[in-house]
Amino acid sequence: GAGVSQSPRYKVAKRGQDVALRCDPISGHVSLFWYQQALGQGPEFLTYFQNEAQLDKSGLPSDRFFAERPEGSVSTLKIQRTQQEDSAVYLCASSSSGPGDIQYFGAGTRLSVL
Amino acid sequence: AQKVTQAQTEISVVEKEDVTLDCVYETRDTTYYLFWYKQPPSGELVFLIRRNSFDEQNEISGRYSWNFQKSTSSFNFTITASQVVDSAVYFCALRGNAGNMLTFGGGTRLMVKP
């Protein structure tokens, strides 16, 4: 597709469940980012991939959060044993390469943990 | 550490009014990039503009204009003759020299009433 695609758009999980969120970046984009956006706030960085290598995971809030991009294209953000505080919109972005390249965002996955 | 501050959390104007959204940033990097994104109700962050730290020239694109002033660490965004379709949350973001992630401000919700 032409843009960044994320699925599912909405996810409701019971506390303690594991969830997996998918991101399909723009074709050919080397860099992939995950951000977390709490209600009424700006997005906050979670993790960054360059191709299949996870170069920065400093923003992951706990070891329950795990991300992968095994073939350098599609990425999955997994949250284990979800907690209520994990409720947020999870945004994925991709960019071609270079330090100032524009990050293009998907529509996000809204996660609600009950 | 990097920081972006958008002091205006919410602005309401009547259609055709001009409106300026403020953005103040903090960084120790000498090379950095500034961005503005629009987030309509659909949730996707839409890229509007990128500016690098060495280019202080103001930019105009249709009804949109941006005023970058390094002396005051500000990158303000003006919409001329606002329209109802401009209603959205607008985010200012900073990317420093080291690291690839964007640091976002808290956003400004703009409501344009007919």
PDB file of C-alpha atoms in Angstrom:
ATOM      1  CA  GLY A   1       0.000   0.000   0.000  1.00  0.00           C
ATOM      2  CA  ALA A   2       0.930   3.637  -0.280  1.00  0.00           C
ATOM      3  CA  GLY A   3       0.998   4.410   3.421  1.00  0.00           C
ATOM      4  CA  VAL A   4       1.812   2.848   6.772  1.00  0.00           C
ATOM      5  CA  SER A   5      -0.786   0.261   7.679  1.00  0.00           C
ATOM      6  CA  GLN A   6      -1.548  -0.840  11.233  1.00  0.00           C
ATOM      7  CA  SER A   7      -3.787  -3.600  12.483  1.00  0.00           C
ATOM      8  CA  PRO A   8      -5.997  -4.040  14.289  1.00  0.00           C
ATOM      9  CA  ARG A   9      -7.353  -0.503  14.523  1.00  0.00           C
ATOM     10  CA  TYR A  10      -8.966  -1.293  17.862  1.00  0.00           C
ATOM     11  CA  LYS A  11      -8.138  -3.924  20.428  1.00  0.00           C
ATOM     12  CA  VAL A  12      -9.870  -4.644  23.692  1.00  0.00           C
ATOM     13  CA  ALA A  13      -7.993  -6.892  26.086  1.00  0.00           C
ATOM     14  CA  LYS A  14      -8.701  -8.185  29.545  1.00  0.00           C
ATOM     15  CA  ARG A  15      -6.040  -7.404  32.085  1.00  0.00           C
ATOM     16  CA  GLY A  16      -3.385 -10.086  31.971  1.00  0.00           C
ATOM     17  CA  GLN A  17      -3.892 -11.002  28.315  1.00  0.00           C
ATOM     18  CA  ASP A  18      -1.118 -10.830  25.757  1.00  0.00           C
ATOM     19  CA  VAL A  19      -1.631  -8.684  22.643  1.00  0.00           C
ATOM     20  CA  ALA A  20       0.188  -8.295  19.332  1.00  0.00           C
ATOM     21  CA  LEU A  21      -0.005  -5.180  17.213  1.00  0.00           C
ATOM     22  CA  ARG A  22       1.099  -5.189  13.604  1.00  0.00           C
ATOM     23  CA  CYS A  23       2.726  -2.501  11.485  1.00  0.00           C
ATOM     24  CA  ASP A  24       3.232  -2.650   7.735  1.00  0.00           C
ATOM     25  CA  PRO A  25       5.593   0.204   6.757  1.00  0.00           C
ATOM     26  CA  ILE A  26       5.846   2.001   3.454  1.00  0.00           C
ATOM     27  CA  SER A  27       7.567  -0.282   0.983  1.00  0.00           C
ATOM     28  CA  GLY A  28      11.314   0.246   0.921  1.00  0.00           C
ATOM     29  CA  HIS A  29      11.473   2.237   4.127  1.00  0.00           C
ATOM     30  CA  VAL A  30      14.497   1.248   6.150  1.00  0.00           C
ATOM     31  CA  SER A  31      13.553   2.794   9.468  1.00  0.00           C
ATOM     32  CA  LEU A  32      10.556   1.867  11.604  1.00  0.00           C
ATOM     33  CA  PHE A  33       9.426   3.455  14.848  1.00  0.00           C
ATOM     34  CA  TRP A  34       6.835   2.669  17.502  1.00  0.00           C
ATOM     35  CA  TYR A  35       5.278   5.389  19.652  1.00  0.00           C
ATOM     36  CA  GLN A  36       2.735   5.305  22.468  1.00  0.00           C
ATOM     37  CA  GLN A  37       0.147   8.062  22.706  1.00  0.00           C
ATOM     38  CA  ALA A  38      -1.851   8.378  25.909  1.00  0.00           C
ATOM     39  CA  LEU A  39      -5.167  10.184  25.778  1.00  0.00           C
ATOM     40  CA  GLY A  40      -4.723  13.919  25.376  1.00  0.00           C
ATOM     41  CA  GLN A  41      -0.947  13.752  25.116  1.00  0.00           C
ATOM     42  CA  GLY A  42       1.723  13.751  22.459  1.00  0.00           C
ATOM     43  CA  PRO A  43       3.230  10.515  21.165  1.00  0.00           C
ATOM     44  CA  GLU A  44       6.161   9.109  23.114  1.00  0.00           C
ATOM     45  CA  PHE A  45       8.933   7.046  21.579  1.00  0.00           C
ATOM     46  CA  LEU A  46       9.075   3.341  22.325  1.00  0.00           C
ATOM     47  CA  THR A  47      11.546   1.703  19.972  1.00  0.00           C
ATOM     48  CA  TYR A  48      13.351   2.022  16.624  1.00  0.00           C
ATOM     49  CA  PHE A  49      14.453  -0.441  13.944  1.00  0.00           C
ATOM     50  CA  GLN A  50      16.813  -0.023  11.076  1.00  0.00           C
ATOM     51  CA  ASN A  51      16.009  -2.910   8.752  1.00  0.00           C
ATOM     52  CA  GLU A  52      15.750  -5.919  11.068  1.00  0.00           C
ATOM     53  CA  ALA A  53      18.045  -4.511  13.744  1.00  0.00           C
ATOM     54  CA  GLN A  54      16.478  -2.984  16.832  1.00  0.00           C
ATOM     55  CA  LEU A  55      18.831  -0.079  17.434  1.00  0.00           C
ATOM     56  CA  ASP A  56      17.022   1.688  20.232  1.00  0.00           C
ATOM     57  CA  LYS A  57      14.536   0.305  22.722  1.00  0.00           C
ATOM     58  CA  SER A  58      15.090   2.883  25.410  1.00  0.00           C
ATOM     59  CA  GLY A  59      11.449   3.956  25.417  1.00  0.00           C
ATOM     60  CA  LEU A  60       9.905   0.571  26.164  1.00  0.00           C
ATOM     61  CA  PRO A  61       8.236   1.043  29.558  1.00  0.00           C
ATOM     62  CA  SER A  62       8.811  -2.446  30.911  1.00  0.00           C
ATOM     63  CA  ASP A  63      10.022  -5.902  29.990  1.00  0.00           C
ATOM     64  CA  ARG A  64       6.426  -6.793  29.180  1.00  0.00           C
ATOM     65  CA  PHE A  65       6.878  -4.857  25.939  1.00  0.00           C
ATOM     66  CA  PHE A  66       8.669  -6.543  23.095  1.00  0.00           C
ATOM     67  CA  ALA A  67       9.056  -5.572  19.429  1.00  0.00           C
ATOM     68  CA  GLU A  68      10.435  -7.388  16.431  1.00  0.00           C
ATOM     69  CA  ARG A  69      10.984  -6.883  12.728  1.00  0.00           C
ATOM     70  CA  PRO A  70      12.490 -10.190  11.625  1.00  0.00           C
ATOM     71  CA  GLU A  71      12.684  -9.590   7.875  1.00  0.00           C
ATOM     72  CA  GLY A  72      13.193  -5.860   7.922  1.00  0.00           C
ATOM     73  CA  SER A  73       9.668  -5.089   6.784  1.00  0.00           C
ATOM     74  CA  VAL A  74       6.579  -5.845   8.894  1.00  0.00           C
ATOM     75  CA  SER A  75       6.962  -5.225  12.612  1.00  0.00           C
ATOM     76  CA  THR A  76       5.044  -6.545  15.594  1.00  0.00           C
ATOM     77  CA  LEU A  77       4.752  -4.909  18.999  1.00  0.00           C
ATOM     78  CA  LYS A  78       3.845  -7.421  21.657  1.00  0.00           C
ATOM     79  CA  ILE A  79       2.624  -6.593  25.126  1.00  0.00           C
ATOM     80  CA  GLN A  80       2.525  -9.405  27.628  1.00  0.00           C
ATOM     81  CA  ARG A  81       0.268  -9.552  30.678  1.00  0.00           C
ATOM     82  CA  THR A  82      -1.440  -6.283  29.782  1.00  0.00           C
ATOM     83  CA  GLN A  83      -2.209  -3.776  32.511  1.00  0.00           C
ATOM     84  CA  GLN A  84      -4.723  -0.933  32.554  1.00  0.00           C
ATOM     85  CA  GLU A  85      -1.950   1.614  32.236  1.00  0.00           C
ATOM     86  CA  ASP A  86      -1.074   0.089  28.848  1.00  0.00           C
ATOM     87  CA  SER A  87      -4.299   1.543  27.427  1.00  0.00           C
ATOM     88  CA  ALA A  88      -3.229   4.000  24.736  1.00  0.00           C
ATOM     89  CA  VAL A  89      -2.931   4.452  21.001  1.00  0.00           C
ATOM     90  CA  TYR A  90       0.126   2.738  19.557  1.00  0.00           C
ATOM     91  CA  LEU A  91       1.478   4.501  16.503  1.00  0.00           C
ATOM     92  CA  CYS A  92       3.904   3.122  13.975  1.00  0.00           C
ATOM     93  CA  ALA A  93       5.985   5.309  11.662  1.00  0.00           C
ATOM     94  CA  SER A  94       8.457   4.599   8.892  1.00  0.00           C
ATOM     95  CA  SER A  95      11.059   6.640   7.079  1.00  0.00           C
ATOM     96  CA  SER A  96      13.458   6.013   4.224  1.00  0.00           C
ATOM     97  CA  SER A  97      16.839   6.767   5.779  1.00  0.00           C
ATOM     98  CA  GLY A  98      18.963   9.672   6.912  1.00  0.00           C
ATOM     99  CA  PRO A  99      18.910  11.726  10.101  1.00  0.00           C
ATOM    100  CA  GLY A 100      16.240  14.232   9.161  1.00  0.00           C
ATOM    101  CA  ASP A 101      14.002  12.043   7.111  1.00  0.00           C
ATOM    102  CA  ILE A 102      10.299  12.496   7.458  1.00  0.00           C
ATOM    103  CA  GLN A 103       8.508   9.894   9.525  1.00  0.00           C
ATOM    104  CA  TYR A 104       5.193   8.836   8.040  1.00  0.00           C
ATOM    105  CA  PHE A 105       2.650   7.539  10.505  1.00  0.00           C
ATOM    106  CA  GLY A 106      -0.069   4.958  10.426  1.00  0.00           C
ATOM    107  CA  ALA A 107      -3.516   5.520  11.924  1.00  0.00           C
ATOM    108  CA  GLY A 108      -2.563   3.633  15.059  1.00  0.00           C
ATOM    109  CA  THR A 109      -4.012   0.840  17.152  1.00  0.00           C
ATOM    110  CA  ARG A 110      -6.191   1.907  20.049  1.00  0.00           C
ATOM    111  CA  LEU A 111      -5.668  -0.549  22.895  1.00  0.00           C
ATOM    112  CA  SER A 112      -8.127  -0.651  25.755  1.00  0.00           C
ATOM    113  CA  VAL A 113      -7.287  -2.878  28.699  1.00  0.00           C
ATOM    114  CA  LEU A 114     -10.242  -3.671  30.937  1.00  0.00           C
TER     115      LEU A 114
ATOM    116  CA  ALA B   1      17.682  16.076  27.120  1.00  0.00           C
ATOM    117  CA  GLN B   2      15.253  17.392  24.575  1.00  0.00           C
ATOM    118  CA  LYS B   3      11.922  19.006  25.230  1.00  0.00           C
ATOM    119  CA  VAL B   4       9.104  20.519  23.189  1.00  0.00           C
ATOM    120  CA  THR B   5       6.500  22.749  24.788  1.00  0.00           C
ATOM    121  CA  GLN B   6       3.185  23.710  23.263  1.00  0.00           C
ATOM    122  CA  ALA B   7       1.707  26.003  25.870  1.00  0.00           C
ATOM    123  CA  GLN B   8      -1.694  26.314  24.206  1.00  0.00           C
ATOM    124  CA  THR B   9      -3.657  23.159  24.912  1.00  0.00           C
ATOM    125  CA  GLU B  10      -6.797  24.311  23.129  1.00  0.00           C
ATOM    126  CA  ILE B  11      -7.676  27.182  20.804  1.00  0.00           C
ATOM    127  CA  SER B  12     -11.082  28.047  19.448  1.00  0.00           C
ATOM    128  CA  VAL B  13     -11.562  30.461  16.548  1.00  0.00           C
ATOM    129  CA  VAL B  14     -14.279  31.395  14.127  1.00  0.00           C
ATOM    130  CA  GLU B  15     -13.832  30.523  10.486  1.00  0.00           C
ATOM    131  CA  LYS B  16     -11.694  32.979   8.486  1.00  0.00           C
ATOM    132  CA  GLU B  17      -9.779  34.128  11.534  1.00  0.00           C
ATOM    133  CA  ASP B  18      -5.999  33.812  11.550  1.00  0.00           C
ATOM    134  CA  VAL B  19      -4.507  31.644  14.287  1.00  0.00           C
ATOM    135  CA  THR B  20      -0.952  31.025  15.494  1.00  0.00           C
ATOM    136  CA  LEU B  21       0.128  27.860  17.277  1.00  0.00           C
ATOM    137  CA  ASP B  22       3.184  28.264  19.466  1.00  0.00           C
ATOM    138  CA  CYS B  23       6.069  25.824  19.815  1.00  0.00           C
ATOM    139  CA  VAL B  24       9.143  26.247  22.005  1.00  0.00           C
ATOM    140  CA  TYR B  25      11.901  23.664  22.080  1.00  0.00           C
ATOM    141  CA  GLU B  26      14.988  22.802  24.095  1.00  0.00           C
ATOM    142  CA  THR B  27      18.010  20.928  22.832  1.00  0.00           C
ATOM    143  CA  ARG B  28      21.784  20.995  23.281  1.00  0.00           C
ATOM    144  CA  ASP B  29      22.368  19.723  19.764  1.00  0.00           C
ATOM    145  CA  THR B  30      23.667  22.165  17.181  1.00  0.00           C
ATOM    146  CA  THR B  31      22.086  20.176  14.373  1.00  0.00           C
ATOM    147  CA  TYR B  32      18.449  19.272  14.739  1.00  0.00           C
ATOM    148  CA  TYR B  33      15.182  19.073  12.839  1.00  0.00           C
ATOM    149  CA  LEU B  34      11.799  20.507  13.668  1.00  0.00           C
ATOM    150  CA  PHE B  35       8.484  19.190  12.432  1.00  0.00           C
ATOM    151  CA  TRP B  36       4.796  19.965  12.542  1.00  0.00           C
ATOM    152  CA  TYR B  37       2.161  17.239  12.253  1.00  0.00           C
ATOM    153  CA  LYS B  38      -1.622  17.412  12.107  1.00  0.00           C
ATOM    154  CA  GLN B  39      -3.761  14.762  13.802  1.00  0.00           C
ATOM    155  CA  PRO B  40      -7.379  14.791  12.618  1.00  0.00           C
ATOM    156  CA  PRO B  41     -10.046  12.727  14.411  1.00  0.00           C
ATOM    157  CA  SER B  42      -9.113   9.701  12.297  1.00  0.00           C
ATOM    158  CA  GLY B  43      -5.938   9.497  14.379  1.00  0.00           C
ATOM    159  CA  GLU B  44      -3.259   9.428  11.716  1.00  0.00           C
ATOM    160  CA  LEU B  45      -0.453  11.950  12.112  1.00  0.00           C
ATOM    161  CA  VAL B  46      -0.152  13.918   8.886  1.00  0.00           C
ATOM    162  CA  PHE B  47       3.213  15.511   8.114  1.00  0.00           C
ATOM    163  CA  LEU B  48       3.084  19.251   7.429  1.00  0.00           C
ATOM    164  CA  ILE B  49       6.638  20.595   7.450  1.00  0.00           C
ATOM    165  CA  ARG B  50      10.249  19.845   8.312  1.00  0.00           C
ATOM    166  CA  ARG B  51      12.892  22.459   9.029  1.00  0.00           C
ATOM    167  CA  ASN B  52      16.566  21.910   9.841  1.00  0.00           C
ATOM    168  CA  SER B  53      18.421  24.033  12.347  1.00  0.00           C
ATOM    169  CA  PHE B  54      20.544  25.768   9.730  1.00  0.00           C
ATOM    170  CA  ASP B  55      17.634  27.054   7.729  1.00  0.00           C
ATOM    171  CA  GLU B  56      15.881  29.906   9.481  1.00  0.00           C
ATOM    172  CA  GLN B  57      14.026  31.053   6.438  1.00  0.00           C
ATOM    173  CA  ASN B  58      10.321  31.308   7.077  1.00  0.00           C
ATOM    174  CA  GLU B  59       8.106  29.241   4.858  1.00  0.00           C
ATOM    175  CA  ILE B  60       4.672  29.729   3.389  1.00  0.00           C
ATOM    176  CA  SER B  61       2.534  27.020   1.866  1.00  0.00           C
ATOM    177  CA  GLY B  62      -0.894  28.211   0.865  1.00  0.00           C
ATOM    178  CA  ARG B  63      -2.707  29.298   4.024  1.00  0.00           C
ATOM    179  CA  TYR B  64       0.031  27.841   6.230  1.00  0.00           C
ATOM    180  CA  SER B  65       3.186  29.629   7.315  1.00  0.00           C
ATOM    181  CA  TRP B  66       5.957  28.861   9.759  1.00  0.00           C
ATOM    182  CA  ASN B  67       8.221  31.210  11.695  1.00  0.00           C
ATOM    183  CA  PHE B  68      11.487  29.640  12.914  1.00  0.00           C
ATOM    184  CA  GLN B  69      13.552  31.727  15.332  1.00  0.00           C
ATOM    185  CA  LYS B  70      16.633  30.101  16.811  1.00  0.00           C
ATOM    186  CA  SER B  71      17.225  33.079  19.117  1.00  0.00           C
ATOM    187  CA  THR B  72      14.043  32.273  21.001  1.00  0.00           C
ATOM    188  CA  SER B  73      14.005  28.517  20.269  1.00  0.00           C
ATOM    189  CA  SER B  74      10.599  28.817  18.704  1.00  0.00           C
ATOM    190  CA  PHE B  75       8.945  27.335  15.641  1.00  0.00           C
ATOM    191  CA  ASN B  76       5.468  28.817  15.396  1.00  0.00           C
ATOM    192  CA  PHE B  77       2.765  27.853  12.933  1.00  0.00           C
ATOM    193  CA  THR B  78       0.180  30.257  11.535  1.00  0.00           C
ATOM    194  CA  ILE B  79      -2.982  29.367   9.669  1.00  0.00           C
ATOM    195  CA  THR B  80      -4.417  32.259   7.704  1.00  0.00           C
ATOM    196  CA  ALA B  81      -8.154  32.461   7.056  1.00  0.00           C
ATOM    197  CA  SER B  82      -8.870  29.307   9.038  1.00  0.00           C
ATOM    198  CA  GLN B  83     -11.428  26.794   7.815  1.00  0.00           C
ATOM    199  CA  VAL B  84     -13.533  24.190   9.608  1.00  0.00           C
ATOM    200  CA  VAL B  85     -11.395  21.466   8.005  1.00  0.00           C
ATOM    201  CA  ASP B  86      -8.396  22.817   9.904  1.00  0.00           C
ATOM    202  CA  SER B  87      -9.928  21.543  13.130  1.00  0.00           C
ATOM    203  CA  ALA B  88      -7.496  18.968  14.535  1.00  0.00           C
ATOM    204  CA  VAL B  89      -4.746  18.486  17.074  1.00  0.00           C
ATOM    205  CA  TYR B  90      -1.418  19.905  15.936  1.00  0.00           C
ATOM    206  CA  PHE B  91       1.898  18.608  17.191  1.00  0.00           C
ATOM    207  CA  CYS B  92       5.323  20.166  17.061  1.00  0.00           C
ATOM    208  CA  ALA B  93       8.240  17.712  17.213  1.00  0.00           C
ATOM    209  CA  LEU B  94      12.027  17.776  17.461  1.00  0.00           C
ATOM    210  CA  ARG B  95      14.646  15.331  16.280  1.00  0.00           C
ATOM    211  CA  GLY B  96      18.165  15.860  17.580  1.00  0.00           C
ATOM    212  CA  ASN B  97      21.526  14.953  16.210  1.00  0.00           C
ATOM    213  CA  ALA B  98      21.915  11.745  18.144  1.00  0.00           C
ATOM    214  CA  GLY B  99      19.113   9.231  18.150  1.00  0.00           C
ATOM    215  CA  ASN B 100      16.425   9.001  15.570  1.00  0.00           C
ATOM    216  CA  MET B 101      13.241   9.395  17.528  1.00  0.00           C
ATOM    217  CA  LEU B 102      10.940  12.392  17.512  1.00  0.00           C
ATOM    218  CA  THR B 103      10.240  14.250  20.732  1.00  0.00           C
ATOM    219  CA  PHE B 104       6.712  15.637  20.600  1.00  0.00           C
ATOM    220  CA  GLY B 105       5.028  18.485  22.374  1.00  0.00           C
ATOM    221  CA  GLY B 106       1.742  17.920  24.113  1.00  0.00           C
ATOM    222  CA  GLY B 107      -0.240  19.191  21.142  1.00  0.00           C
ATOM    223  CA  THR B 108      -2.665  22.039  20.562  1.00  0.00           C
ATOM    224  CA  ARG B 109      -6.296  21.245  19.810  1.00  0.00           C
ATOM    225  CA  LEU B 110      -7.623  23.732  17.286  1.00  0.00           C
ATOM    226  CA  MET B 111     -11.361  24.114  16.877  1.00  0.00           C
ATOM    227  CA  VAL B 112     -12.578  26.226  13.982  1.00  0.00           C
ATOM    228  CA  LYS B 113     -16.243  27.085  14.227  1.00  0.00           C
ATOM    229  CA  PRO B 114     -18.368  28.026  11.223  1.00  0.00           C
TER     230      PRO B 114
END
